[in-house]
mmCIF file with all atom_site columns, C-alpha atoms in Angstrom:
data_model
loop_
_atom_site.group_PDB
_atom_site.id
_atom_site.type_symbol
_atom_site.label_atom_id
_atom_site.label_alt_id
_atom_site.label_comp_id
_atom_site.label_asym_id
_atom_site.label_entity_id
_atom_site.label_seq_id
_atom_site.pdbx_PDB_ins_code
_atom_site.Cartn_x
_atom_site.Cartn_y
_atom_site.Cartn_z
_atom_site.occupancy
_atom_site.B_iso_or_equiv
_atom_site.pdbx_formal_charge
_atom_site.auth_seq_id
_atom_site.auth_comp_id
_atom_site.auth_asym_id
_atom_site.auth_atom_id
_atom_site.pdbx_PDB_model_num
ATOM 1   C CA . ASP A 1 1   ? 25.206 -12.773 -13.994 1.00 0.00 ? 401  ASP A CA 1
ATOM 2   C CA . ALA A 1 2   ? 27.296 -10.064 -14.321 1.00 0.00 ? 402  ALA A CA 1
ATOM 3   C CA . GLU A 1 3   ? 29.272 -9.661  -17.712 1.00 0.00 ? 403  GLU A CA 1
ATOM 4   C CA . ILE A 1 4   ? 30.818 -7.708  -20.451 1.00 0.00 ? 404  ILE A CA 1
ATOM 5   C CA . THR A 1 5   ? 29.583 -7.490  -23.962 1.00 0.00 ? 405  THR A CA 1
ATOM 6   C CA . GLN A 1 6   ? 30.270 -6.449  -26.991 1.00 0.00 ? 406  GLN A CA 1
ATOM 7   C CA . SER A 1 7   ? 28.948 -4.642  -30.562 1.00 0.00 ? 407  SER A CA 1
ATOM 8   C CA . PRO A 1 8   ? 29.088 -5.194  -33.289 1.00 0.00 ? 408  PRO A CA 1
ATOM 9   C CA . ARG A 1 9   ? 30.490 -8.647  -33.184 1.00 0.00 ? 409  ARG A CA 1
ATOM 10  C CA . HIS A 1 10  ? 31.997 -8.224  -36.675 1.00 0.00 ? 410  HIS A CA 1
ATOM 11  C CA . LYS A 1 11  ? 31.680 -4.945  -39.138 1.00 0.00 ? 411  LYS A CA 1
ATOM 12  C CA . ILE A 1 12  ? 32.835 -4.082  -42.339 1.00 0.00 ? 412  ILE A CA 1
ATOM 13  C CA . THR A 1 13  ? 33.777 -0.297  -43.005 1.00 0.00 ? 413  THR A CA 1
ATOM 14  C CA . GLU A 1 14  ? 35.198 1.576   -45.710 1.00 0.00 ? 414  GLU A CA 1
ATOM 15  C CA . THR A 1 15  ? 38.567 3.951   -45.556 1.00 0.00 ? 415  THR A CA 1
ATOM 16  C CA . GLY A 1 16  ? 37.415 7.169   -44.003 1.00 0.00 ? 416  GLY A CA 1
ATOM 17  C CA . ARG A 1 17  ? 34.391 6.211   -41.820 1.00 0.00 ? 417  ARG A CA 1
ATOM 18  C CA . GLN A 1 18  ? 33.662 6.698   -38.481 1.00 0.00 ? 418  GLN A CA 1
ATOM 19  C CA . VAL A 1 19  ? 33.359 3.787   -36.013 1.00 0.00 ? 419  VAL A CA 1
ATOM 20  C CA . THR A 1 20  ? 31.714 3.329   -33.100 1.00 0.00 ? 420  THR A CA 1
ATOM 21  C CA . LEU A 1 21  ? 32.455 0.063   -31.157 1.00 0.00 ? 421  LEU A CA 1
ATOM 22  C CA . ALA A 1 22  ? 30.613 -0.286  -27.640 1.00 0.00 ? 422  ALA A CA 1
ATOM 23  C CA . CYS A 1 23  ? 31.452 -1.803  -24.288 1.00 0.00 ? 423  CYS A CA 1
ATOM 24  C CA . HIS A 1 24  ? 28.839 -2.867  -22.266 1.00 0.00 ? 424  HIS A CA 1
ATOM 25  C CA . GLN A 1 25  ? 29.999 -4.375  -18.592 1.00 0.00 ? 425  GLN A CA 1
ATOM 26  C CA . THR A 1 26  ? 27.256 -4.650  -15.689 1.00 0.00 ? 426  THR A CA 1
ATOM 27  C CA . TRP A 1 27  ? 29.896 -6.024  -13.498 1.00 0.00 ? 427  TRP A CA 1
ATOM 28  C CA . ASN A 1 28  ? 30.292 -2.464  -11.422 1.00 0.00 ? 428  ASN A CA 1
ATOM 29  C CA . HIS A 1 29  ? 33.977 -1.632  -12.457 1.00 0.00 ? 429  HIS A CA 1
ATOM 30  C CA . ASN A 1 30  ? 35.508 1.400   -11.892 1.00 0.00 ? 430  ASN A CA 1
ATOM 31  C CA . ASN A 1 31  ? 38.749 0.397   -14.115 1.00 0.00 ? 431  ASN A CA 1
ATOM 32  C CA . MET A 1 32  ? 37.913 -0.367  -18.042 1.00 0.00 ? 432  MET A CA 1
ATOM 33  C CA . PHE A 1 33  ? 40.217 -0.998  -21.173 1.00 0.00 ? 433  PHE A CA 1
ATOM 34  C CA . TRP A 1 34  ? 40.176 -1.051  -25.107 1.00 0.00 ? 434  TRP A CA 1
ATOM 35  C CA . TYR A 1 35  ? 43.098 -3.754  -26.816 1.00 0.00 ? 435  TYR A CA 1
ATOM 36  C CA . ARG A 1 36  ? 43.552 -4.245  -30.212 1.00 0.00 ? 436  ARG A CA 1
ATOM 37  C CA . GLN A 1 37  ? 44.390 -8.213  -31.057 1.00 0.00 ? 437  GLN A CA 1
ATOM 38  C CA . ASP A 1 38  ? 46.497 -8.256  -34.403 1.00 0.00 ? 438  ASP A CA 1
ATOM 39  C CA . LEU A 1 39  ? 46.682 -11.703 -35.672 1.00 0.00 ? 439  LEU A CA 1
ATOM 40  C CA . GLY A 1 40  ? 49.636 -14.108 -34.818 1.00 0.00 ? 440  GLY A CA 1
ATOM 41  C CA . HIS A 1 41  ? 50.065 -11.088 -31.858 1.00 0.00 ? 441  HIS A CA 1
ATOM 42  C CA . GLY A 1 42  ? 49.124 -10.792 -28.138 1.00 0.00 ? 442  GLY A CA 1
ATOM 43  C CA . LEU A 1 43  ? 47.318 -6.938  -27.277 1.00 0.00 ? 443  LEU A CA 1
ATOM 44  C CA . ARG A 1 44  ? 47.869 -3.860  -27.006 1.00 0.00 ? 444  ARG A CA 1
ATOM 45  C CA . LEU A 1 45  ? 46.288 -1.330  -24.750 1.00 0.00 ? 445  LEU A CA 1
ATOM 46  C CA . ILE A 1 46  ? 44.826 2.102   -27.285 1.00 0.00 ? 446  ILE A CA 1
ATOM 47  C CA . HIS A 1 47  ? 43.081 3.557   -24.488 1.00 0.00 ? 447  HIS A CA 1
ATOM 48  C CA . TYR A 1 48  ? 41.637 3.605   -21.069 1.00 0.00 ? 448  TYR A CA 1
ATOM 49  C CA . SER A 1 49  ? 39.849 4.223   -18.098 1.00 0.00 ? 449  SER A CA 1
ATOM 50  C CA . TYR A 1 50  ? 39.739 4.008   -13.964 1.00 0.00 ? 450  TYR A CA 1
ATOM 51  C CA . GLY A 1 51  ? 36.421 5.516   -13.759 1.00 0.00 ? 451  GLY A CA 1
ATOM 52  C CA . VAL A 1 52  ? 33.695 8.101   -14.743 1.00 0.00 ? 452  VAL A CA 1
ATOM 53  C CA . GLN A 1 53  ? 35.071 11.465  -17.210 1.00 0.00 ? 453  GLN A CA 1
ATOM 54  C CA . ASP A 1 54  ? 38.492 9.620   -17.204 1.00 0.00 ? 454  ASP A CA 1
ATOM 55  C CA . THR A 1 55  ? 40.160 8.496   -20.046 1.00 0.00 ? 455  THR A CA 1
ATOM 56  C CA . ASN A 1 56  ? 44.149 7.815   -20.990 1.00 0.00 ? 456  ASN A CA 1
ATOM 57  C CA . LYS A 1 57  ? 45.806 6.972   -24.099 1.00 0.00 ? 457  LYS A CA 1
ATOM 58  C CA . GLY A 1 58  ? 47.599 3.369   -24.222 1.00 0.00 ? 458  GLY A CA 1
ATOM 59  C CA . GLU A 1 59  ? 50.180 2.776   -26.347 1.00 0.00 ? 459  GLU A CA 1
ATOM 60  C CA . VAL A 1 60  ? 48.052 2.953   -29.444 1.00 0.00 ? 460  VAL A CA 1
ATOM 61  C CA . SER A 1 61  ? 46.030 5.355   -29.271 1.00 0.00 ? 461  SER A CA 1
ATOM 62  C CA . ASP A 1 62  ? 46.591 7.753   -32.428 1.00 0.00 ? 462  ASP A CA 1
ATOM 63  C CA . GLY A 1 63  ? 43.317 7.571   -34.363 1.00 0.00 ? 463  GLY A CA 1
ATOM 64  C CA . TYR A 1 64  ? 40.996 6.397   -31.907 1.00 0.00 ? 464  TYR A CA 1
ATOM 65  C CA . SER A 1 65  ? 39.036 7.957   -29.339 1.00 0.00 ? 465  SER A CA 1
ATOM 66  C CA . VAL A 1 66  ? 37.128 6.698   -26.229 1.00 0.00 ? 466  VAL A CA 1
ATOM 67  C CA . SER A 1 67  ? 34.336 8.859   -23.930 1.00 0.00 ? 467  SER A CA 1
ATOM 68  C CA . ARG A 1 68  ? 33.219 7.653   -20.445 1.00 0.00 ? 468  ARG A CA 1
ATOM 69  C CA . SER A 1 69  ? 29.773 8.520   -19.357 1.00 0.00 ? 469  SER A CA 1
ATOM 70  C CA . ASN A 1 70  ? 29.016 6.217   -16.873 1.00 0.00 ? 470  ASN A CA 1
ATOM 71  C CA . THR A 1 71  ? 30.142 2.988   -15.605 1.00 0.00 ? 471  THR A CA 1
ATOM 72  C CA . GLU A 1 72  ? 29.137 1.105   -17.563 1.00 0.00 ? 472  GLU A CA 1
ATOM 73  C CA . ASP A 1 73  ? 30.114 1.814   -20.779 1.00 0.00 ? 473  ASP A CA 1
ATOM 74  C CA . LEU A 1 74  ? 33.201 2.732   -22.791 1.00 0.00 ? 474  LEU A CA 1
ATOM 75  C CA . PRO A 1 75  ? 32.722 3.149   -26.541 1.00 0.00 ? 475  PRO A CA 1
ATOM 76  C CA . LEU A 1 76  ? 35.657 2.983   -29.191 1.00 0.00 ? 476  LEU A CA 1
ATOM 77  C CA . THR A 1 77  ? 35.462 5.719   -31.630 1.00 0.00 ? 477  THR A CA 1
ATOM 78  C CA . LEU A 1 78  ? 37.831 5.247   -34.974 1.00 0.00 ? 478  LEU A CA 1
ATOM 79  C CA . GLU A 1 79  ? 38.011 9.017   -35.955 1.00 0.00 ? 479  GLU A CA 1
ATOM 80  C CA . SER A 1 80  ? 38.775 7.598   -40.051 1.00 0.00 ? 480  SER A CA 1
ATOM 81  C CA . ALA A 1 81  ? 39.048 4.098   -40.206 1.00 0.00 ? 481  ALA A CA 1
ATOM 82  C CA . ALA A 1 82  ? 42.219 3.271   -41.447 1.00 0.00 ? 482  ALA A CA 1
ATOM 83  C CA . SER A 1 83  ? 42.832 -0.356  -43.272 1.00 0.00 ? 483  SER A CA 1
ATOM 84  C CA . SER A 1 84  ? 45.899 -0.805  -40.455 1.00 0.00 ? 484  SER A CA 1
ATOM 85  C CA . GLN A 1 85  ? 42.606 -0.844  -37.916 1.00 0.00 ? 485  GLN A CA 1
ATOM 86  C CA . THR A 1 86  ? 41.647 -4.253  -39.525 1.00 0.00 ? 486  THR A CA 1
ATOM 87  C CA . SER A 1 87  ? 41.851 -6.335  -36.095 1.00 0.00 ? 487  SER A CA 1
ATOM 88  C CA . VAL A 1 88  ? 39.934 -7.849  -33.653 1.00 0.00 ? 488  VAL A CA 1
ATOM 89  C CA . TYR A 1 89  ? 39.363 -5.276  -30.846 1.00 0.00 ? 489  TYR A CA 1
ATOM 90  C CA . PHE A 1 90  ? 38.438 -6.619  -26.900 1.00 0.00 ? 490  PHE A CA 1
ATOM 91  C CA . CYS A 1 91  ? 37.315 -4.861  -24.430 1.00 0.00 ? 491  CYS A CA 1
ATOM 92  C CA . ALA A 1 92  ? 37.615 -5.499  -20.704 1.00 0.00 ? 492  ALA A CA 1
ATOM 93  C CA . SER A 1 93  ? 37.165 -4.430  -17.327 1.00 0.00 ? 493  SER A CA 1
ATOM 94  C CA . SER A 1 94  ? 38.421 -5.027  -13.959 1.00 0.00 ? 494  SER A CA 1
ATOM 95  C CA . GLU A 1 95  ? 37.509 -4.771  -10.509 1.00 0.00 ? 495  GLU A CA 1
ATOM 96  C CA . ALA A 1 96  ? 41.103 -3.055  -9.318  1.00 0.00 ? 496  ALA A CA 1
ATOM 97  C CA . GLN A 1 97  ? 44.303 -3.406  -10.148 1.00 0.00 ? 497  GLN A CA 1
ATOM 98  C CA . ASP A 1 98  ? 45.001 -6.500  -9.107  1.00 0.00 ? 498  ASP A CA 1
ATOM 99  C CA . TYR A 1 99  ? 42.674 -9.081  -10.417 1.00 0.00 ? 499  TYR A CA 1
ATOM 100 C CA . GLU A 1 100 ? 42.390 -10.634 -12.820 1.00 0.00 ? 500  GLU A CA 1
ATOM 101 C CA . GLN A 1 101 ? 40.708 -8.232  -16.553 1.00 0.00 ? 501  GLN A CA 1
ATOM 102 C CA . TYR A 1 102 ? 36.775 -10.543 -18.102 1.00 0.00 ? 502  TYR A CA 1
ATOM 103 C CA . PHE A 1 103 ? 36.736 -9.858  -21.302 1.00 0.00 ? 503  PHE A CA 1
ATOM 104 C CA . GLY A 1 104 ? 34.379 -9.247  -23.937 1.00 0.00 ? 504  GLY A CA 1
ATOM 105 C CA . PRO A 1 105 ? 33.744 -11.121 -26.582 1.00 0.00 ? 505  PRO A CA 1
ATOM 106 C CA . GLY A 1 106 ? 35.635 -9.223  -29.319 1.00 0.00 ? 506  GLY A CA 1
ATOM 107 C CA . THR A 1 107 ? 34.917 -7.601  -32.552 1.00 0.00 ? 507  THR A CA 1
ATOM 108 C CA . ARG A 1 108 ? 35.903 -8.374  -35.733 1.00 0.00 ? 508  ARG A CA 1
ATOM 109 C CA . LEU A 1 109 ? 36.818 -5.072  -38.081 1.00 0.00 ? 509  LEU A CA 1
ATOM 110 C CA . THR A 1 110 ? 37.549 -4.997  -40.896 1.00 0.00 ? 510  THR A CA 1
ATOM 111 C CA . VAL A 1 111 ? 38.551 -1.030  -42.681 1.00 0.00 ? 511  VAL A CA 1
ATOM 112 C CA . THR A 1 112 ? 38.801 -2.021  -46.656 1.00 0.00 ? 512  THR A CA 1
ATOM 113 C CA . ALA B 2 1   ? 62.262 -2.740  -24.940 1.00 0.00 ? 1386 ALA B CA 1
ATOM 114 C CA . GLN B 2 2   ? 59.792 -5.273  -24.683 1.00 0.00 ? 1387 GLN B CA 1
ATOM 115 C CA . LYS B 2 3   ? 59.004 -5.721  -21.642 1.00 0.00 ? 1388 LYS B CA 1
ATOM 116 C CA . ILE B 2 4   ? 56.766 -9.597  -21.289 1.00 0.00 ? 1389 ILE B CA 1
ATOM 117 C CA . THR B 2 5   ? 58.852 -11.907 -24.049 1.00 0.00 ? 1390 THR B CA 1
ATOM 118 C CA . GLN B 2 6   ? 57.578 -15.861 -24.910 1.00 0.00 ? 1391 GLN B CA 1
ATOM 119 C CA . THR B 2 7   ? 59.943 -17.359 -26.356 1.00 0.00 ? 1392 THR B CA 1
ATOM 120 C CA . GLN B 2 8   ? 57.789 -20.058 -27.743 1.00 0.00 ? 1393 GLN B CA 1
ATOM 121 C CA . PRO B 2 9   ? 55.706 -19.115 -30.480 1.00 0.00 ? 1394 PRO B CA 1
ATOM 122 C CA . GLY B 2 10  ? 54.142 -22.987 -30.048 1.00 0.00 ? 1395 GLY B CA 1
ATOM 123 C CA . MET B 2 11  ? 54.160 -26.410 -28.856 1.00 0.00 ? 1396 MET B CA 1
ATOM 124 C CA . PHE B 2 12  ? 53.484 -29.288 -28.139 1.00 0.00 ? 1397 PHE B CA 1
ATOM 125 C CA . VAL B 2 13  ? 52.050 -32.643 -25.446 1.00 0.00 ? 1398 VAL B CA 1
ATOM 126 C CA . GLN B 2 14  ? 50.967 -35.435 -25.309 1.00 0.00 ? 1399 GLN B CA 1
ATOM 127 C CA . GLU B 2 15  ? 47.106 -35.615 -23.650 1.00 0.00 ? 1400 GLU B CA 1
ATOM 128 C CA . LYS B 2 16  ? 48.047 -36.578 -19.702 1.00 0.00 ? 1401 LYS B CA 1
ATOM 129 C CA . GLU B 2 17  ? 51.043 -34.748 -19.563 1.00 0.00 ? 1402 GLU B CA 1
ATOM 130 C CA . ALA B 2 18  ? 52.825 -32.061 -17.655 1.00 0.00 ? 1403 ALA B CA 1
ATOM 131 C CA . VAL B 2 19  ? 53.666 -28.561 -19.968 1.00 0.00 ? 1404 VAL B CA 1
ATOM 132 C CA . THR B 2 20  ? 55.732 -25.379 -18.828 1.00 0.00 ? 1405 THR B CA 1
ATOM 133 C CA . LEU B 2 21  ? 55.021 -22.278 -21.076 1.00 0.00 ? 1406 LEU B CA 1
ATOM 134 C CA . ASP B 2 22  ? 57.719 -19.760 -20.784 1.00 0.00 ? 1407 ASP B CA 1
ATOM 135 C CA . CYS B 2 23  ? 57.406 -16.159 -19.846 1.00 0.00 ? 1408 CYS B CA 1
ATOM 136 C CA . THR B 2 24  ? 60.264 -13.608 -18.789 1.00 0.00 ? 1409 THR B CA 1
ATOM 137 C CA . TYR B 2 25  ? 59.415 -10.064 -17.957 1.00 0.00 ? 1410 TYR B CA 1
ATOM 138 C CA . ASP B 2 26  ? 61.152 -6.136  -17.638 1.00 0.00 ? 1411 ASP B CA 1
ATOM 139 C CA . THR B 2 27  ? 60.401 -4.171  -14.631 1.00 0.00 ? 1412 THR B CA 1
ATOM 140 C CA . SER B 2 28  ? 62.000 -2.096  -12.743 1.00 0.00 ? 1413 SER B CA 1
ATOM 141 C CA . ASP B 2 29  ? 59.189 -1.660  -10.421 1.00 0.00 ? 1414 ASP B CA 1
ATOM 142 C CA . GLN B 2 30  ? 59.273 -3.717  -6.870  1.00 0.00 ? 1415 GLN B CA 1
ATOM 143 C CA . SER B 2 31  ? 55.486 -3.310  -6.791  1.00 0.00 ? 1416 SER B CA 1
ATOM 144 C CA . TYR B 2 32  ? 53.783 -5.726  -10.156 1.00 0.00 ? 1417 TYR B CA 1
ATOM 145 C CA . GLY B 2 33  ? 50.997 -8.603  -11.053 1.00 0.00 ? 1418 GLY B CA 1
ATOM 146 C CA . LEU B 2 34  ? 51.915 -10.997 -13.321 1.00 0.00 ? 1419 LEU B CA 1
ATOM 147 C CA . PHE B 2 35  ? 48.590 -12.707 -15.225 1.00 0.00 ? 1420 PHE B CA 1
ATOM 148 C CA . TRP B 2 36  ? 48.077 -15.914 -17.360 1.00 0.00 ? 1421 TRP B CA 1
ATOM 149 C CA . TYR B 2 37  ? 45.544 -16.270 -20.154 1.00 0.00 ? 1422 TYR B CA 1
ATOM 150 C CA . LYS B 2 38  ? 44.471 -18.038 -22.648 1.00 0.00 ? 1423 LYS B CA 1
ATOM 151 C CA . GLN B 2 39  ? 42.648 -17.575 -25.710 1.00 0.00 ? 1424 GLN B CA 1
ATOM 152 C CA . PRO B 2 40  ? 40.585 -21.006 -27.093 1.00 0.00 ? 1425 PRO B CA 1
ATOM 153 C CA . SER B 2 41  ? 40.172 -21.100 -31.023 1.00 0.00 ? 1426 SER B CA 1
ATOM 154 C CA . SER B 2 42  ? 36.484 -19.350 -30.519 1.00 0.00 ? 1427 SER B CA 1
ATOM 155 C CA . GLY B 2 43  ? 38.081 -16.537 -29.282 1.00 0.00 ? 1428 GLY B CA 1
ATOM 156 C CA . GLU B 2 44  ? 37.233 -15.313 -25.745 1.00 0.00 ? 1429 GLU B CA 1
ATOM 157 C CA . MET B 2 45  ? 39.972 -14.517 -23.694 1.00 0.00 ? 1430 MET B CA 1
ATOM 158 C CA . ILE B 2 46  ? 39.754 -16.492 -19.746 1.00 0.00 ? 1431 ILE B CA 1
ATOM 159 C CA . PHE B 2 47  ? 41.967 -15.247 -16.715 1.00 0.00 ? 1432 PHE B CA 1
ATOM 160 C CA . LEU B 2 48  ? 43.776 -18.152 -15.225 1.00 0.00 ? 1433 LEU B CA 1
ATOM 161 C CA . ILE B 2 49  ? 46.057 -17.506 -13.023 1.00 0.00 ? 1434 ILE B CA 1
ATOM 162 C CA . TYR B 2 50  ? 47.763 -14.475 -11.323 1.00 0.00 ? 1435 TYR B CA 1
ATOM 163 C CA . GLN B 2 51  ? 51.052 -14.089 -8.935  1.00 0.00 ? 1436 GLN B CA 1
ATOM 164 C CA . GLY B 2 52  ? 51.768 -10.551 -7.067  1.00 0.00 ? 1437 GLY B CA 1
ATOM 165 C CA . SER B 2 53  ? 55.023 -9.647  -7.197  1.00 0.00 ? 1438 SER B CA 1
ATOM 166 C CA . TYR B 2 54  ? 55.746 -9.639  -3.120  1.00 0.00 ? 1439 TYR B CA 1
ATOM 167 C CA . ASP B 2 55  ? 53.670 -13.241 -2.753  1.00 0.00 ? 1440 ASP B CA 1
ATOM 168 C CA . GLU B 2 56  ? 55.783 -15.982 -1.671  1.00 0.00 ? 1441 GLU B CA 1
ATOM 169 C CA . GLN B 2 57  ? 54.153 -18.327 -2.948  1.00 0.00 ? 1442 GLN B CA 1
ATOM 170 C CA . ASN B 2 58  ? 53.777 -19.568 -5.643  1.00 0.00 ? 1443 ASN B CA 1
ATOM 171 C CA . ALA B 2 59  ? 50.771 -19.608 -7.124  1.00 0.00 ? 1444 ALA B CA 1
ATOM 172 C CA . THR B 2 60  ? 48.091 -22.623 -8.126  1.00 0.00 ? 1445 THR B CA 1
ATOM 173 C CA . GLU B 2 61  ? 44.644 -23.129 -9.853  1.00 0.00 ? 1446 GLU B CA 1
ATOM 174 C CA . GLY B 2 62  ? 43.420 -26.905 -9.758  1.00 0.00 ? 1447 GLY B CA 1
ATOM 175 C CA . ARG B 2 63  ? 45.599 -28.306 -12.981 1.00 0.00 ? 1448 ARG B CA 1
ATOM 176 C CA . TYR B 2 64  ? 47.574 -24.873 -13.086 1.00 0.00 ? 1449 TYR B CA 1
ATOM 177 C CA . SER B 2 65  ? 50.869 -23.712 -11.251 1.00 0.00 ? 1450 SER B CA 1
ATOM 178 C CA . LEU B 2 66  ? 52.865 -20.454 -11.706 1.00 0.00 ? 1451 LEU B CA 1
ATOM 179 C CA . ASN B 2 67  ? 56.040 -21.057 -11.774 1.00 0.00 ? 1452 ASN B CA 1
ATOM 180 C CA . PHE B 2 68  ? 57.832 -17.424 -10.249 1.00 0.00 ? 1453 PHE B CA 1
ATOM 181 C CA . GLN B 2 69  ? 61.394 -16.814 -10.154 1.00 0.00 ? 1454 GLN B CA 1
ATOM 182 C CA . LYS B 2 70  ? 61.525 -13.114 -9.041  1.00 0.00 ? 1455 LYS B CA 1
ATOM 183 C CA . ALA B 2 71  ? 65.863 -12.914 -9.475  1.00 0.00 ? 1456 ALA B CA 1
ATOM 184 C CA . ARG B 2 72  ? 65.477 -14.552 -12.832 1.00 0.00 ? 1457 ARG B CA 1
ATOM 185 C CA . LYS B 2 73  ? 63.048 -12.139 -13.229 1.00 0.00 ? 1458 LYS B CA 1
ATOM 186 C CA . SER B 2 74  ? 60.675 -15.246 -14.697 1.00 0.00 ? 1459 SER B CA 1
ATOM 187 C CA . ALA B 2 75  ? 57.192 -16.317 -14.150 1.00 0.00 ? 1460 ALA B CA 1
ATOM 188 C CA . ASN B 2 76  ? 56.638 -19.581 -16.346 1.00 0.00 ? 1461 ASN B CA 1
ATOM 189 C CA . LEU B 2 77  ? 52.856 -21.122 -16.610 1.00 0.00 ? 1462 LEU B CA 1
ATOM 190 C CA . VAL B 2 78  ? 52.860 -25.417 -15.931 1.00 0.00 ? 1463 VAL B CA 1
ATOM 191 C CA . ILE B 2 79  ? 49.287 -26.724 -16.506 1.00 0.00 ? 1464 ILE B CA 1
ATOM 192 C CA . SER B 2 80  ? 49.463 -30.506 -15.303 1.00 0.00 ? 1465 SER B CA 1
ATOM 193 C CA . ALA B 2 81  ? 47.545 -33.671 -16.885 1.00 0.00 ? 1466 ALA B CA 1
ATOM 194 C CA . SER B 2 82  ? 47.325 -31.774 -20.228 1.00 0.00 ? 1467 SER B CA 1
ATOM 195 C CA . GLN B 2 83  ? 43.710 -32.329 -21.734 1.00 0.00 ? 1468 GLN B CA 1
ATOM 196 C CA . LEU B 2 84  ? 42.590 -32.245 -25.096 1.00 0.00 ? 1469 LEU B CA 1
ATOM 197 C CA . GLY B 2 85  ? 40.828 -29.142 -24.444 1.00 0.00 ? 1470 GLY B CA 1
ATOM 198 C CA . ASP B 2 86  ? 43.539 -27.527 -23.223 1.00 0.00 ? 1471 ASP B CA 1
ATOM 199 C CA . SER B 2 87  ? 44.803 -26.157 -26.803 1.00 0.00 ? 1472 SER B CA 1
ATOM 200 C CA . ALA B 2 88  ? 44.704 -22.567 -27.514 1.00 0.00 ? 1473 ALA B CA 1
ATOM 201 C CA . MET B 2 89  ? 47.075 -20.028 -27.353 1.00 0.00 ? 1474 MET B CA 1
ATOM 202 C CA . TYR B 2 90  ? 48.337 -18.482 -23.669 1.00 0.00 ? 1475 TYR B CA 1
ATOM 203 C CA . PHE B 2 91  ? 49.297 -15.205 -23.421 1.00 0.00 ? 1476 PHE B CA 1
ATOM 204 C CA . CYS B 2 92  ? 51.296 -13.960 -20.494 1.00 0.00 ? 1477 CYS B CA 1
ATOM 205 C CA . ALA B 2 93  ? 50.716 -9.777  -18.906 1.00 0.00 ? 1478 ALA B CA 1
ATOM 206 C CA . MET B 2 94  ? 52.420 -8.166  -16.311 1.00 0.00 ? 1479 MET B CA 1
ATOM 207 C CA . ARG B 2 95  ? 50.772 -4.694  -14.679 1.00 0.00 ? 1480 ARG B CA 1
ATOM 208 C CA . GLU B 2 96  ? 53.873 -2.704  -13.777 1.00 0.00 ? 1481 GLU B CA 1
ATOM 209 C CA . GLY B 2 97  ? 53.725 -1.319  -10.084 1.00 0.00 ? 1482 GLY B CA 1
ATOM 210 C CA . GLY B 2 98  ? 52.199 2.492   -9.491  1.00 0.00 ? 1483 GLY B CA 1
ATOM 211 C CA . ASN B 2 99  ? 48.501 3.787   -9.544  1.00 0.00 ? 1484 ASN B CA 1
ATOM 212 C CA . THR B 2 100 ? 48.918 5.138   -11.900 1.00 0.00 ? 1485 THR B CA 1
ATOM 213 C CA . ASN B 2 101 ? 49.027 1.878   -13.591 1.00 0.00 ? 1486 ASN B CA 1
ATOM 214 C CA . ALA B 2 102 ? 46.015 -0.041  -11.978 1.00 0.00 ? 1487 ALA B CA 1
ATOM 215 C CA . GLY B 2 103 ? 44.916 -1.938  -14.055 1.00 0.00 ? 1488 GLY B CA 1
ATOM 216 C CA . LYS B 2 104 ? 46.552 -1.731  -16.777 1.00 0.00 ? 1489 LYS B CA 1
ATOM 217 C CA . SER B 2 105 ? 48.836 -4.183  -18.351 1.00 0.00 ? 1490 SER B CA 1
ATOM 218 C CA . THR B 2 106 ? 51.081 -5.277  -21.498 1.00 0.00 ? 1491 THR B CA 1
ATOM 219 C CA . PHE B 2 107 ? 51.070 -8.257  -23.026 1.00 0.00 ? 1492 PHE B CA 1
ATOM 220 C CA . GLY B 2 108 ? 53.315 -10.782 -24.317 1.00 0.00 ? 1493 GLY B CA 1
ATOM 221 C CA . ASP B 2 109 ? 52.846 -12.173 -27.826 1.00 0.00 ? 1494 ASP B CA 1
ATOM 222 C CA . GLY B 2 110 ? 51.598 -15.694 -26.861 1.00 0.00 ? 1495 GLY B CA 1
ATOM 223 C CA . THR B 2 111 ? 52.682 -19.734 -26.598 1.00 0.00 ? 1496 THR B CA 1
ATOM 224 C CA . THR B 2 112 ? 50.584 -21.712 -29.209 1.00 0.00 ? 1497 THR B CA 1
ATOM 225 C CA . LEU B 2 113 ? 49.462 -24.627 -27.342 1.00 0.00 ? 1498 LEU B CA 1
ATOM 226 C CA . THR B 2 114 ? 49.124 -27.881 -28.676 1.00 0.00 ? 1499 THR B CA 1
ATOM 227 C CA . VAL B 2 115 ? 47.972 -31.521 -26.840 1.00 0.00 ? 1500 VAL B CA 1
ATOM 228 C CA . LYS B 2 116 ? 48.523 -34.293 -28.992 1.00 0.00 ? 1501 LYS B CA 1
ATOM 229 C CA . PRO B 2 117 ? 45.194 -37.158 -28.298 1.00 0.00 ? 1502 PRO B CA 1
#
């Protein structure tokens, strides 16, 4: 069965370190997204991609970067982790604009 | 300005009763899509229902229906015959029009629904 996975599921890191969160989908979707969810709130878009070599900034992109070298993967990199980036990170993919997004299980990141 | 507003931080409903979760949105686009997702305490995000701005009929998926009132810019989720497993956080989301926004959604802050036995 097709799926979307994220790794690691939990990560503790120190302020200033570079961190990369992996997202892998086997749906063969062109559209992929990264969101962060802070306690008690909805999801805010960090970066998104509409296909290989395409990346775009979302509403909270400062301090984050992504790259899309193939259809299946969209890794999210925190260049220099800050305590304000402690959050749960969700990756999602969708087939087309009017289709629902399929979400990964989330990565809980703690920056100490 | 907030584009998706969910005014009910928390709601309670008795098992087997119906409940309506409110969602209002703000957009100047003629073409847009509205989604509802469920997030149980386990954390995963589950798609429930979709309504396109040009759809004339309200969307329905099993016990879920979307009360779409375009002029009022509201897209309320109705859950009929509530079950204990419906206890979760519910998010309303909107995709605004245009190919550059393909799939990109804005989410509300969510409503926590608790179903009482």
